CSV table of N, CA and C in Angstrom, one decimal:
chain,number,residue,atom,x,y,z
Z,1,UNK,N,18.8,12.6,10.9
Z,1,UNK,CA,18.6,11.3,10.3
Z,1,UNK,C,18.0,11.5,8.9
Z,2,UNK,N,18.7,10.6,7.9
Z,2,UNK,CA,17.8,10.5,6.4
Z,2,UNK,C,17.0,9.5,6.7
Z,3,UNK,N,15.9,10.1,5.6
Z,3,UNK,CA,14.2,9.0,5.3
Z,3,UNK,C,15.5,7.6,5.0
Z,4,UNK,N,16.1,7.5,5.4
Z,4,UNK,CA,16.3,6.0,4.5
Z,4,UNK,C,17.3,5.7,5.6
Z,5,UNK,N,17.4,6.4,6.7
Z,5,UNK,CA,18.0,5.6,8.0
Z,5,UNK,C,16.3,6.0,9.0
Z,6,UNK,N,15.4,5.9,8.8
Z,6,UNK,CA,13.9,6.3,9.4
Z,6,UNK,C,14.0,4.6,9.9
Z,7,UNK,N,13.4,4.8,11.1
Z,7,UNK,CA,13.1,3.4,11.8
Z,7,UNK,C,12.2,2.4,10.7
Z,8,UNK,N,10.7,2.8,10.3
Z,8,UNK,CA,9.7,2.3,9.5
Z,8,UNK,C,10.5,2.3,8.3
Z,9,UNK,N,11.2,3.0,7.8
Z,9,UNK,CA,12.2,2.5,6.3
Z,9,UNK,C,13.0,1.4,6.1
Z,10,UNK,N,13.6,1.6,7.5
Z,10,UNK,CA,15.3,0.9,7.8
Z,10,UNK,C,13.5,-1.2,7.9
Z,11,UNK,N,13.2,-1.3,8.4
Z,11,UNK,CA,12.1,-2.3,8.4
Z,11,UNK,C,11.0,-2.5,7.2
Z,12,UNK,N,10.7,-1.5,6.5
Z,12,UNK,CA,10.5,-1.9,4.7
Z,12,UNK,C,12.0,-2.5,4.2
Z,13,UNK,N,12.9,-2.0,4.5
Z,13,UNK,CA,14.0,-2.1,3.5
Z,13,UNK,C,14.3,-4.2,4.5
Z,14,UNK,N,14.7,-4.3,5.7
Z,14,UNK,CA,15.0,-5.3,6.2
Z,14,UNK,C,13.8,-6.2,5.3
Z,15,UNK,N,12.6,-6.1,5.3
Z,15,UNK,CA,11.5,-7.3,5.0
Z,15,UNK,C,11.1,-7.4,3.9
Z,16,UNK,N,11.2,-6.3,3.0
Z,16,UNK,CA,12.0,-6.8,1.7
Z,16,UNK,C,13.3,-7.7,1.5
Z,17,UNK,N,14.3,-7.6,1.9
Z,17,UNK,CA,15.1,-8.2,1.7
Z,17,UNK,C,14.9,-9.8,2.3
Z,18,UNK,N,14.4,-10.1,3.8
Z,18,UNK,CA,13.8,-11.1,4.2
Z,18,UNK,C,13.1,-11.9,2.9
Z,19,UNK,N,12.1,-11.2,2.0
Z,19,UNK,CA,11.7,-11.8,1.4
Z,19,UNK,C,12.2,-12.2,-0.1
Z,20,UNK,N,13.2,-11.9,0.2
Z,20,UNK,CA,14.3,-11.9,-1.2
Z,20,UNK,C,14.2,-11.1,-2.5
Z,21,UNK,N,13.6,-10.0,-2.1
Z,21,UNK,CA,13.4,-8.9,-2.7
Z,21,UNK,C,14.4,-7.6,-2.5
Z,22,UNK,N,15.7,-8.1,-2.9
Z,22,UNK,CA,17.2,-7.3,-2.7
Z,22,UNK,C,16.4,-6.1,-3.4
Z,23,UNK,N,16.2,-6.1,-5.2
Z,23,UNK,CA,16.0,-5.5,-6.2
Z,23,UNK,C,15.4,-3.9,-5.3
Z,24,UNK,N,14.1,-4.5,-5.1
Z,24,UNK,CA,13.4,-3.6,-4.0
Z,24,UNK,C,13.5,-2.5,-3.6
Z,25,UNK,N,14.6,-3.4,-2.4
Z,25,UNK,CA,14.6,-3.0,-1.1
Z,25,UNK,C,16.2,-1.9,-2.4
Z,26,UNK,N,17.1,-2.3,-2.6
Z,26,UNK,CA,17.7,-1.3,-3.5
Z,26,UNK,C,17.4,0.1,-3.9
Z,27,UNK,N,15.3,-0.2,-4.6
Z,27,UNK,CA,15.3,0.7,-4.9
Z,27,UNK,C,14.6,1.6,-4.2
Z,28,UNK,N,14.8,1.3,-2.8
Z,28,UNK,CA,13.6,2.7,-2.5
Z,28,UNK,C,14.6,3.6,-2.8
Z,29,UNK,N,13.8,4.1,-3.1
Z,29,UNK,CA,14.0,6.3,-3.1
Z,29,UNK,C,13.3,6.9,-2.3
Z,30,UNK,N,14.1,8.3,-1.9
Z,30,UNK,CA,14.0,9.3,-1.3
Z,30,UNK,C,13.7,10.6,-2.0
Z,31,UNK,N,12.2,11.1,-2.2
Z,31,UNK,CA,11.7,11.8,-2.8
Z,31,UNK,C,12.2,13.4,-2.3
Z,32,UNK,N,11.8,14.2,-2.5
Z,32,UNK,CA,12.4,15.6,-2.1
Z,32,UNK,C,11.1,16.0,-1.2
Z,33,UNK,N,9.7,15.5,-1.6
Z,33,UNK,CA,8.7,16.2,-0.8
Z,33,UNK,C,7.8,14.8,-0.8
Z,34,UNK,N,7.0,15.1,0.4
Z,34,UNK,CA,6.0,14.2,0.8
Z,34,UNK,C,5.1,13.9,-0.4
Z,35,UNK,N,4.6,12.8,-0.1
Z,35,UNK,CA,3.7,12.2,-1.6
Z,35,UNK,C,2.7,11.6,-0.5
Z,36,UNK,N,2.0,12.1,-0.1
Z,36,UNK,CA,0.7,11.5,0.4
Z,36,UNK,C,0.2,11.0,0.1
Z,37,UNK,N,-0.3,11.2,-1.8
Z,37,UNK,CA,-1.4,11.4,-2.6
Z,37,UNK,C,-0.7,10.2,-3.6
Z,38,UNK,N,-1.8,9.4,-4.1
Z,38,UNK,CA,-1.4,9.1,-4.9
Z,38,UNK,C,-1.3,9.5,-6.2
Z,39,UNK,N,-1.6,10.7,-6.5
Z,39,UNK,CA,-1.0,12.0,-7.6
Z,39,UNK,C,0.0,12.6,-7.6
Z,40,UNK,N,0.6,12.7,-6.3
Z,40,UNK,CA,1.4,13.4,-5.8
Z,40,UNK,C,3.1,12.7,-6.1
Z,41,UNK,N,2.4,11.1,-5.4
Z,41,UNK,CA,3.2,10.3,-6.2
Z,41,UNK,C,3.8,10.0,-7.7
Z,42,UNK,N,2.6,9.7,-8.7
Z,42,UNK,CA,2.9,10.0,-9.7
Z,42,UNK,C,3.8,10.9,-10.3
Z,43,UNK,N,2.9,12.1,-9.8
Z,43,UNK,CA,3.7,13.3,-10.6
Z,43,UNK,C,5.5,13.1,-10.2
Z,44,UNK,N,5.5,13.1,-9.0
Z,44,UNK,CA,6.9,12.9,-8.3
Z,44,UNK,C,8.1,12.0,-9.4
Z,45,UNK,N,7.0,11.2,-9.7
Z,45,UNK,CA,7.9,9.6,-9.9
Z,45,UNK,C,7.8,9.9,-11.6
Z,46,UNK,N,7.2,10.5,-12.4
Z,46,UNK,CA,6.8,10.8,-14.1
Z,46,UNK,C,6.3,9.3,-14.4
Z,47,UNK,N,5.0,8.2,-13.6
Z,47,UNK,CA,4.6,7.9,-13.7
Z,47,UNK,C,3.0,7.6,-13.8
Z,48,UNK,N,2.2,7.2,-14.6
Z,48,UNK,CA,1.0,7.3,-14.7
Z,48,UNK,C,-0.3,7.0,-13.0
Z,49,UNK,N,-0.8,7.6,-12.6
Z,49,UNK,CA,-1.2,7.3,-11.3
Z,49,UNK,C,-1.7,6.0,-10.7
Z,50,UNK,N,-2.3,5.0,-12.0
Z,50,UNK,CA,-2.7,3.9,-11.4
Z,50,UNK,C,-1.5,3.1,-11.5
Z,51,UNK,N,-0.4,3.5,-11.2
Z,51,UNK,CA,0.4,2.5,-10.8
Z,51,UNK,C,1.4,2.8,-9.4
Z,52,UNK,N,0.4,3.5,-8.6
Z,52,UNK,CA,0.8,3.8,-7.3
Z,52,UNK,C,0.4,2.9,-6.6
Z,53,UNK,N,0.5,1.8,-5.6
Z,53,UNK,CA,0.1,1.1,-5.2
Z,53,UNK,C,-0.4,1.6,-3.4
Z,54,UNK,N,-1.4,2.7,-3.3
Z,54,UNK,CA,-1.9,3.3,-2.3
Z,54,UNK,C,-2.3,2.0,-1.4
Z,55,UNK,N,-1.8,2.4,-0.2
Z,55,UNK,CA,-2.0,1.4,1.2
Z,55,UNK,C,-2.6,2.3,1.9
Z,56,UNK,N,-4.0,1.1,1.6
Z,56,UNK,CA,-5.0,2.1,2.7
Z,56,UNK,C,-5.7,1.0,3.8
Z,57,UNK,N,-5.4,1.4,5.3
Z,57,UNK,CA,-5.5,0.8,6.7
Z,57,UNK,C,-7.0,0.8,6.3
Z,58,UNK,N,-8.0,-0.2,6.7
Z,58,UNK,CA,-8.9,0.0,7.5
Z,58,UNK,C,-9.3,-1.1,8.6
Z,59,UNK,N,-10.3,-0.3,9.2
Z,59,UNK,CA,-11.2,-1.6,10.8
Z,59,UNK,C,-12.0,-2.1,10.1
Z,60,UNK,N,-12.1,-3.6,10.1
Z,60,UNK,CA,-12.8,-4.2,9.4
Z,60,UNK,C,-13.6,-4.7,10.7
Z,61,UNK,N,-14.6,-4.8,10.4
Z,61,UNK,CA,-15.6,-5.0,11.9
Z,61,UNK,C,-15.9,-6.6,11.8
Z,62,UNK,N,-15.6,-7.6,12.9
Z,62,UNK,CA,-16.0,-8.2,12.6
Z,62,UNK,C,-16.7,-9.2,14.3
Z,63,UNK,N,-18.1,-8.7,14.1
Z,63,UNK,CA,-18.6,-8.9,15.5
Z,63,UNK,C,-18.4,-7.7,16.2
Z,64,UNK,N,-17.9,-7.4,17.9
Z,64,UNK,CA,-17.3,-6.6,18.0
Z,64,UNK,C,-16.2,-5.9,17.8
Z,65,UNK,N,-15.3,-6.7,17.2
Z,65,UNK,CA,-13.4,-6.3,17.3
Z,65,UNK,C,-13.3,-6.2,15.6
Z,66,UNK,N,-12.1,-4.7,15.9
Z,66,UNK,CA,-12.4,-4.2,14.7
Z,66,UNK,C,-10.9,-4.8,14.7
Z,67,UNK,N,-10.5,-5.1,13.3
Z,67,UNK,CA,-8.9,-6.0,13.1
Z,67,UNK,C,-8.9,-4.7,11.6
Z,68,UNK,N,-7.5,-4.9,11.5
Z,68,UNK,CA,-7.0,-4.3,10.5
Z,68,UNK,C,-7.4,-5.2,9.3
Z,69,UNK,N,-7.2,-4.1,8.0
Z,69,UNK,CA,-7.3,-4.5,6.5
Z,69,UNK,C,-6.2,-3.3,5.6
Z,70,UNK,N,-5.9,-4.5,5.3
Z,70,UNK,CA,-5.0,-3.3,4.2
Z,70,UNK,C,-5.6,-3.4,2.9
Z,71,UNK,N,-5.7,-2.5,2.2
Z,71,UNK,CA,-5.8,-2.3,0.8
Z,71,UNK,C,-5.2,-2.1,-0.1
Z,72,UNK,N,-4.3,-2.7,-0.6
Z,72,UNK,CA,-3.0,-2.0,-2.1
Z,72,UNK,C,-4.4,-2.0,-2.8
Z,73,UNK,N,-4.4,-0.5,-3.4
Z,73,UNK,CA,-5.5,0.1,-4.4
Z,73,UNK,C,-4.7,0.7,-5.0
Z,74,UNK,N,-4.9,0.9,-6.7
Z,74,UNK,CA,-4.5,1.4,-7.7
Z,74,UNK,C,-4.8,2.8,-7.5
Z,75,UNK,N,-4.1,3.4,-7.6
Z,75,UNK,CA,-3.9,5.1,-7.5
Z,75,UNK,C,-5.4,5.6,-8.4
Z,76,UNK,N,-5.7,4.9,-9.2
Z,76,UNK,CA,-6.5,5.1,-10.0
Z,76,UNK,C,-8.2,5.0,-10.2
Z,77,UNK,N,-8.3,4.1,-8.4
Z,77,UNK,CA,-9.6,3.7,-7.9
Z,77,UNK,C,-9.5,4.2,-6.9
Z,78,UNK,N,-10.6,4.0,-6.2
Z,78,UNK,CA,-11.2,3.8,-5.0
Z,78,UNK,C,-11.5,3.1,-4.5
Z,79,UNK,N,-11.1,2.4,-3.1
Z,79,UNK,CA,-11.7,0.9,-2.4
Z,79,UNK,C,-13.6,1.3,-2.4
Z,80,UNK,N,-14.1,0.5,-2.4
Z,80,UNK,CA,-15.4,0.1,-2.3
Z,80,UNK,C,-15.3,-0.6,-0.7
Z,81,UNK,N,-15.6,0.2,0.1
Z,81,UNK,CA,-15.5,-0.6,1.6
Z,81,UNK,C,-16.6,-1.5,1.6
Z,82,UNK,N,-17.6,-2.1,1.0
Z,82,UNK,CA,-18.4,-2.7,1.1
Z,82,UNK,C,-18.1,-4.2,0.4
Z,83,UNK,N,-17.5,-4.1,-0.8
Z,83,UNK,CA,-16.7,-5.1,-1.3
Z,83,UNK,C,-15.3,-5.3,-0.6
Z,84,UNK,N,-14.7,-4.5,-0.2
Z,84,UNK,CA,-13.9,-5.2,0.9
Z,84,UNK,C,-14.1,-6.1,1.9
Z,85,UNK,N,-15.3,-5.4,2.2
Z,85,UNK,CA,-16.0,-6.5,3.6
Z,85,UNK,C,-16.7,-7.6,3.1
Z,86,UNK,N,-17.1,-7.8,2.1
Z,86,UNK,CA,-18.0,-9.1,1.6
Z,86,UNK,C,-16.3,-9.9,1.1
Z,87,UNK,N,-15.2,-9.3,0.8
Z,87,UNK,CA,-14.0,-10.1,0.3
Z,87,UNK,C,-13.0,-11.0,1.9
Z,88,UNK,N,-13.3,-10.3,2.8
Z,88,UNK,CA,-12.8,-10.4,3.9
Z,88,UNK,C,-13.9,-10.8,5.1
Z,89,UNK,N,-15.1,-11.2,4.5
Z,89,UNK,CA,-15.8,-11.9,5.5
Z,89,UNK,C,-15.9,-11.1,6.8
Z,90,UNK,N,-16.1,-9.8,6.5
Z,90,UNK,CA,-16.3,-8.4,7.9
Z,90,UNK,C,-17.9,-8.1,7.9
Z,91,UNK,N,-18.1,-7.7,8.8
Z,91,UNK,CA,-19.7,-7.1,9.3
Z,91,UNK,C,-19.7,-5.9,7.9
Z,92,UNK,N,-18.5,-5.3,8.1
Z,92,UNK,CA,-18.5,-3.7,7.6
Z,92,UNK,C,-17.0,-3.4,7.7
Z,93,UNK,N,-16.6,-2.3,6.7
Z,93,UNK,CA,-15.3,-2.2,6.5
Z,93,UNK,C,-15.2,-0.6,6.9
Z,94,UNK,N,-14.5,0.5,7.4
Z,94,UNK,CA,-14.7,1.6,7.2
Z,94,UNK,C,-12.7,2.2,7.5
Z,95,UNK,N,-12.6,3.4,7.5
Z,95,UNK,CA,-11.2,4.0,7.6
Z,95,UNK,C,-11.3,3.9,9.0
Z,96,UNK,N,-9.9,3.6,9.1
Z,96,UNK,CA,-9.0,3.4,10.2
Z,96,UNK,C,-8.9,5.0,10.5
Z,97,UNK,N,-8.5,5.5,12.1
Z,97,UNK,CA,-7.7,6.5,12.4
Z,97,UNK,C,-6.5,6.5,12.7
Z,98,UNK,N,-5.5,7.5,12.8
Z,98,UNK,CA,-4.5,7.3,12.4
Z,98,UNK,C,-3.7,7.0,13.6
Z,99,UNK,N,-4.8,6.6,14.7
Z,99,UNK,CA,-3.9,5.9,16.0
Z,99,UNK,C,-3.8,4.3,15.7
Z,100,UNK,N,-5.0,4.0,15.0
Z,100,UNK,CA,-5.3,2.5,14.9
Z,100,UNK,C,-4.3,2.2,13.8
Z,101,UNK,N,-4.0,3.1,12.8
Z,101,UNK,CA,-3.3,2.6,11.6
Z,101,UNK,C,-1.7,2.5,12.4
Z,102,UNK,N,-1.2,3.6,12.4
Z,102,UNK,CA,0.4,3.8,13.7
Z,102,UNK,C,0.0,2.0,14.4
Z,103,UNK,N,-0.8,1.8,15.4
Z,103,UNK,CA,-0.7,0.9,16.2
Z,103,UNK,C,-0.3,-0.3,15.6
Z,104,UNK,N,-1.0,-0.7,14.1
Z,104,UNK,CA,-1.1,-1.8,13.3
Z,104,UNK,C,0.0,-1.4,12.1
Z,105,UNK,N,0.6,-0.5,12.0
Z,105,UNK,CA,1.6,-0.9,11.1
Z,105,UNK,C,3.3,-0.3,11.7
Z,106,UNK,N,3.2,0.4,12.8
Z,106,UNK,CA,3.9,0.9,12.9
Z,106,UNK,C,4.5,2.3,12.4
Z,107,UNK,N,3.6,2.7,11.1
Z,107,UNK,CA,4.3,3.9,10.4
Z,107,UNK,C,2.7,4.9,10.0
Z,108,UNK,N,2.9,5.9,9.6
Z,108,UNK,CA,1.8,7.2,9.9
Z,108,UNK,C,1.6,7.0,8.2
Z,109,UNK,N,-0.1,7.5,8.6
Z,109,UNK,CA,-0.8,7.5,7.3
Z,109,UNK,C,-0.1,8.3,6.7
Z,110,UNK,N,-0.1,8.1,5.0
Z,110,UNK,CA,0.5,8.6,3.8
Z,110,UNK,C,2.0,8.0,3.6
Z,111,UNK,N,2.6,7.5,4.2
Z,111,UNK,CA,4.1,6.4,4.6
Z,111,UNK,C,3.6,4.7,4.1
Z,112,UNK,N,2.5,4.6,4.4
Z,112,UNK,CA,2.4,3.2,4.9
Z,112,UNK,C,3.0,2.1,4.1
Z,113,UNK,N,3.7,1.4,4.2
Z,113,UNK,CA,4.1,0.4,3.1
Z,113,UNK,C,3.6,-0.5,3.0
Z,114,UNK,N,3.6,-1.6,2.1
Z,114,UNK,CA,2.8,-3.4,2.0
Z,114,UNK,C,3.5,-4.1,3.0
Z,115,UNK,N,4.8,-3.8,3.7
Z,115,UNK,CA,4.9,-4.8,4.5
Z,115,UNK,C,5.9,-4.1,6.0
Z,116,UNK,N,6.7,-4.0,6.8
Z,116,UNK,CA,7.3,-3.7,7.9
Z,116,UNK,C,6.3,-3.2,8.9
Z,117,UNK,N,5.4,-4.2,9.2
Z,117,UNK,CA,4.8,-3.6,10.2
Z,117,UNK,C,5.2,-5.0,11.2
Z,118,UNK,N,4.4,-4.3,12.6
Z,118,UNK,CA,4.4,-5.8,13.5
Z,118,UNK,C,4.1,-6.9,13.3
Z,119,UNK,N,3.1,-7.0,12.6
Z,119,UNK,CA,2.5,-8.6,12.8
Z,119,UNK,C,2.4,-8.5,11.3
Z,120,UNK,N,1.6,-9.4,10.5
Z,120,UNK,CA,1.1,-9.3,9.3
Z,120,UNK,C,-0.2,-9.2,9.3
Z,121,UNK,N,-0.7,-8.3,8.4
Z,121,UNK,CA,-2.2,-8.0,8.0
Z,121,UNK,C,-3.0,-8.8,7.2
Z,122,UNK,N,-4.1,-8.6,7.3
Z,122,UNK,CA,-4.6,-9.2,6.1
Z,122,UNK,C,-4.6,-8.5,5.1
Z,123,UNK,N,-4.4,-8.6,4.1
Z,123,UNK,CA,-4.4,-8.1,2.2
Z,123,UNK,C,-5.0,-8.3,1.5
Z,124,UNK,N,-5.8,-7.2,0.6
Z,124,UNK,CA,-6.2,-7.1,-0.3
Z,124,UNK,C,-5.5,-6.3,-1.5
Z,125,UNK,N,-5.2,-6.7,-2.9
Z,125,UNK,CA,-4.3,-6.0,-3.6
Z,125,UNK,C,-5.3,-6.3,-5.1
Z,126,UNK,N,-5.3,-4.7,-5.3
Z,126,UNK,CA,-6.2,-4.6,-6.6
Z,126,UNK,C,-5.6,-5.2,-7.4
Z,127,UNK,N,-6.2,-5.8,-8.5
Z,127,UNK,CA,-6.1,-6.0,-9.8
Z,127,UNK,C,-5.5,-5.2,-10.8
Z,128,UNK,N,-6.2,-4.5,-10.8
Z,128,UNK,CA,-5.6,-2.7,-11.7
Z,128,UNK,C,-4.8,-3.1,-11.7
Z,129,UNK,N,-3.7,-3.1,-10.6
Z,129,UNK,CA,-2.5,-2.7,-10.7
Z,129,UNK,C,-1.4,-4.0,-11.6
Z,130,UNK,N,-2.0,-5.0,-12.0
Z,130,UNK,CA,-1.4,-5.7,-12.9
Z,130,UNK,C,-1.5,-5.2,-14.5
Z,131,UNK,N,-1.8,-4.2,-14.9
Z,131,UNK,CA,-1.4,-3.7,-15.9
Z,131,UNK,C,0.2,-3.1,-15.9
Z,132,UNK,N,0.4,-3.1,-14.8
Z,132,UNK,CA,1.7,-1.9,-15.0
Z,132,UNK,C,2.6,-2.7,-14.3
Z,133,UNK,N,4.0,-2.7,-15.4
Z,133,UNK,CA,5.2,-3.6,-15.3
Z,133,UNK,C,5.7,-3.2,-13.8
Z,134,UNK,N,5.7,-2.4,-13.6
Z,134,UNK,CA,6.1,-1.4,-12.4
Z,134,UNK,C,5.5,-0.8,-11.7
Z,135,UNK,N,4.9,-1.0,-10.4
Z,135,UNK,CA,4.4,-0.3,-9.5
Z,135,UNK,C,5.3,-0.2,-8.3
Z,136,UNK,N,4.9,1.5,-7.8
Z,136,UNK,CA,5.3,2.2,-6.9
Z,136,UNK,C,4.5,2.1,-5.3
Z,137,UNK,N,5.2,1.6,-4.4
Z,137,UNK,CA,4.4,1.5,-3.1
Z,137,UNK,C,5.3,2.0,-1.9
Z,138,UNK,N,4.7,2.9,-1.0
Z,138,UNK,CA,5.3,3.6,0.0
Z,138,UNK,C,6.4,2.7,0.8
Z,139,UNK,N,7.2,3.4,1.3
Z,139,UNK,CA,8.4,2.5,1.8
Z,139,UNK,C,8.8,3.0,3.3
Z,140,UNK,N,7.3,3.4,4.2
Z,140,UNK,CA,7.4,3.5,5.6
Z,140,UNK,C,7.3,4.7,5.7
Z,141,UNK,N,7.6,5.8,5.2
Z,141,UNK,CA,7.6,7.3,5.1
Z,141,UNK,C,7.1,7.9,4.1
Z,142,UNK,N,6.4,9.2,4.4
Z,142,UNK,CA,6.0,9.6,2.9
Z,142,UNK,C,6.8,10.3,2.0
Z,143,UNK,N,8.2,10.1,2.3
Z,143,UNK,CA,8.5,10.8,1.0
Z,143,UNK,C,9.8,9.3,0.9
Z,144,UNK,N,9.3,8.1,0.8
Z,144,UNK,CA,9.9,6.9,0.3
Z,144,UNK,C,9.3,6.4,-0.5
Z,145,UNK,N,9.4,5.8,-1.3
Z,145,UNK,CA,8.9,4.4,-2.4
Z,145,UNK,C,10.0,3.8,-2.9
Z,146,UNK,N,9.5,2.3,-3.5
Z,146,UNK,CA,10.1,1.8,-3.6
Z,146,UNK,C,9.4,0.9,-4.8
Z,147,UNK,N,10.4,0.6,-5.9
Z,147,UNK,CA,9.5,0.1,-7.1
Z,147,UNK,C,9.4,-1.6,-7.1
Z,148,UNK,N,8.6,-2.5,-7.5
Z,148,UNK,CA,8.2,-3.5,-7.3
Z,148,UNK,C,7.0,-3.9,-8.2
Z,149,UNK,N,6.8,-5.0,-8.3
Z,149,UNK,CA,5.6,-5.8,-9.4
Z,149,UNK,C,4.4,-6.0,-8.5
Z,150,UNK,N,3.3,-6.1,-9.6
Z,150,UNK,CA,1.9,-7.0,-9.2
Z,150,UNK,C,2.1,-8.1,-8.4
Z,151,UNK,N,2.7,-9.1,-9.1
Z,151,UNK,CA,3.2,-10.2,-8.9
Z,151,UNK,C,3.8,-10.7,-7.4
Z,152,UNK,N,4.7,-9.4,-7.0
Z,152,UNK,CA,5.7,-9.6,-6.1
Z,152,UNK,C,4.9,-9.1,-4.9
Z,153,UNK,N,3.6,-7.9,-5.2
Z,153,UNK,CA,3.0,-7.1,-4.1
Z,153,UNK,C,2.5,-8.2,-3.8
Z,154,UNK,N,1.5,-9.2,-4.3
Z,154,UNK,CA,0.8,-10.4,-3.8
Z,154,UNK,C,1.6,-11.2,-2.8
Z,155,UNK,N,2.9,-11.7,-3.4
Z,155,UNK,CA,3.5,-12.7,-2.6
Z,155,UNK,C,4.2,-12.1,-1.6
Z,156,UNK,N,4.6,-10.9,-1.8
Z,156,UNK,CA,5.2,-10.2,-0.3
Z,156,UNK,C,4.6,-10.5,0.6
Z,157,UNK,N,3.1,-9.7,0.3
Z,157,UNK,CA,2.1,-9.6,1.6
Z,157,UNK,C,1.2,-10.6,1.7
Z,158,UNK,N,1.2,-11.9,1.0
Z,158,UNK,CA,0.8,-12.9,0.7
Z,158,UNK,C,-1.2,-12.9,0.8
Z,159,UNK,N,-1.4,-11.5,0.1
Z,159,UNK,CA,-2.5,-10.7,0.2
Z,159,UNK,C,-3.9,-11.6,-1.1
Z,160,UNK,N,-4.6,-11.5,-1.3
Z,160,UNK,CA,-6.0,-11.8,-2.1
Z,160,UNK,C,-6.1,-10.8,-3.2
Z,161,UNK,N,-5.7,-11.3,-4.1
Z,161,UNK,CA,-5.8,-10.5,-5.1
Z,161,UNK,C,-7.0,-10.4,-5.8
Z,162,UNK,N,-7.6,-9.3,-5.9
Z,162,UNK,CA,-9.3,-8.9,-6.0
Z,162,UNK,C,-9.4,-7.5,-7.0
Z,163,UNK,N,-10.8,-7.5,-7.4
Z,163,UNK,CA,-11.2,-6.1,-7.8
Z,163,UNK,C,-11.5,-5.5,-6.6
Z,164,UNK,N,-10.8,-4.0,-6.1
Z,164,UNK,CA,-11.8,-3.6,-4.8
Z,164,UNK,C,-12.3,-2.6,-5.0
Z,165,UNK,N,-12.4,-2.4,-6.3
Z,165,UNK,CA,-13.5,-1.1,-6.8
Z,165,UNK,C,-14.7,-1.4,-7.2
Z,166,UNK,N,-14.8,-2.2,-7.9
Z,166,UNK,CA,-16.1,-2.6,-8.5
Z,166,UNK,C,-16.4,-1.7,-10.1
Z,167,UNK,N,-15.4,-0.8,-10.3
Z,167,UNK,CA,-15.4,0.1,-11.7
Z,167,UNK,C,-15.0,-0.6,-12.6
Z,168,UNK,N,-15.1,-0.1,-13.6
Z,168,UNK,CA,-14.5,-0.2,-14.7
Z,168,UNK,C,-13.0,0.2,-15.1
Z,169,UNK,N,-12.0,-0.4,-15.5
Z,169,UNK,CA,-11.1,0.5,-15.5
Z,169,UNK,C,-10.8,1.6,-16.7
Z,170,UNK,N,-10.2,2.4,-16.0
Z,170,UNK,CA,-10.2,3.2,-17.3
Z,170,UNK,C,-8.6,3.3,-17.8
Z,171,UNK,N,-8.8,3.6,-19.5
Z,171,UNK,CA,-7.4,2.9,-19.9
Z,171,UNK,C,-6.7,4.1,-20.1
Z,172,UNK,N,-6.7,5.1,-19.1
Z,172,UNK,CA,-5.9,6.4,-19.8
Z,172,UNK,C,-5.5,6.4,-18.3
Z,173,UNK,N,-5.9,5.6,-16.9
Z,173,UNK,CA,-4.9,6.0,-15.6
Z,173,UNK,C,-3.6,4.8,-15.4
């Protein structure tokens, strides 16, 4: 089977298009090697790194029950799990393991995409990443992406668009 007949692909590529995001779902690519990283990405793509749009799972505690959180974070920062959790009204925010992530998105850390999972998550999507006309976000597998906007990452995942670093940006990522 090719990454682009992959169960979690063939379901980024359907919910993109669900969301009338033909363009999208068109362009995932099939990289030659895994991109875990959002460096890795980059380099892969001859793209600057903060316009990776890294999807990172976490349990957001809230009481006893830990519920998913997604993070679209600019390749370029770091989530601040503490401002996560003050943005999403959680006890405390920390990383997911990669049973809880699989369970909640259906696809394995370093794959994860902004949308083809079971249910819908809650979203958070950095700001950063509206500098760049073009950002790159996993498309179910890790050696998929698929290119898409600021704009479009918000209303896909119909996510809260926030700072989740708390930095400063820097104007050379």
């Amino acid at each position: 089977m090719s990454t682009l007949e992959h169960p979690a692909v063939a379901r980024v590529a359907a919910a993109l298009r669900a969301a009338g995001m033909d363009a999208a779902a068109d362009g995932i690519r099939v990289l030659d090697d895994e991109v875990r990283t959002a460096a890795l990405a980059a380099a892969a793509l001859g793209v600057p790194v903060g316009a990776i749009a890294n999807s990172l799972v976490f349990a957001a505690a809230h009481g006893g029950e830990k519920r998913p959180l997604l993070a679209l974070t600019s390749g370029a920062h770091r989530a601040d799990t503490a401002l996560l959790a003050a943005l999403v009204g959680a006890d405390s925010v920390g990383r997911a393991d990669p049973a809880f992530v699989r369970e909640h998105t259906g696809q394995a850390i370093g794959g994860v995409a902004p949308v083809g999972h079971p249910a819908a998550l809650t979203t958070v999507v950095d700001t950063h990443l509206r500098r760049y006309p073009v950002v790159w976000a996993a498309a179910g597998h890790a050696k998929s992406v698929f290119p898409t906007t600021y704009d479009d990452l918000v209303t896909l995942t119909g996510g809260v668009a926030a700072d989740v670093s708390g930095q400063e940006d820097d104007p050379s990522s």
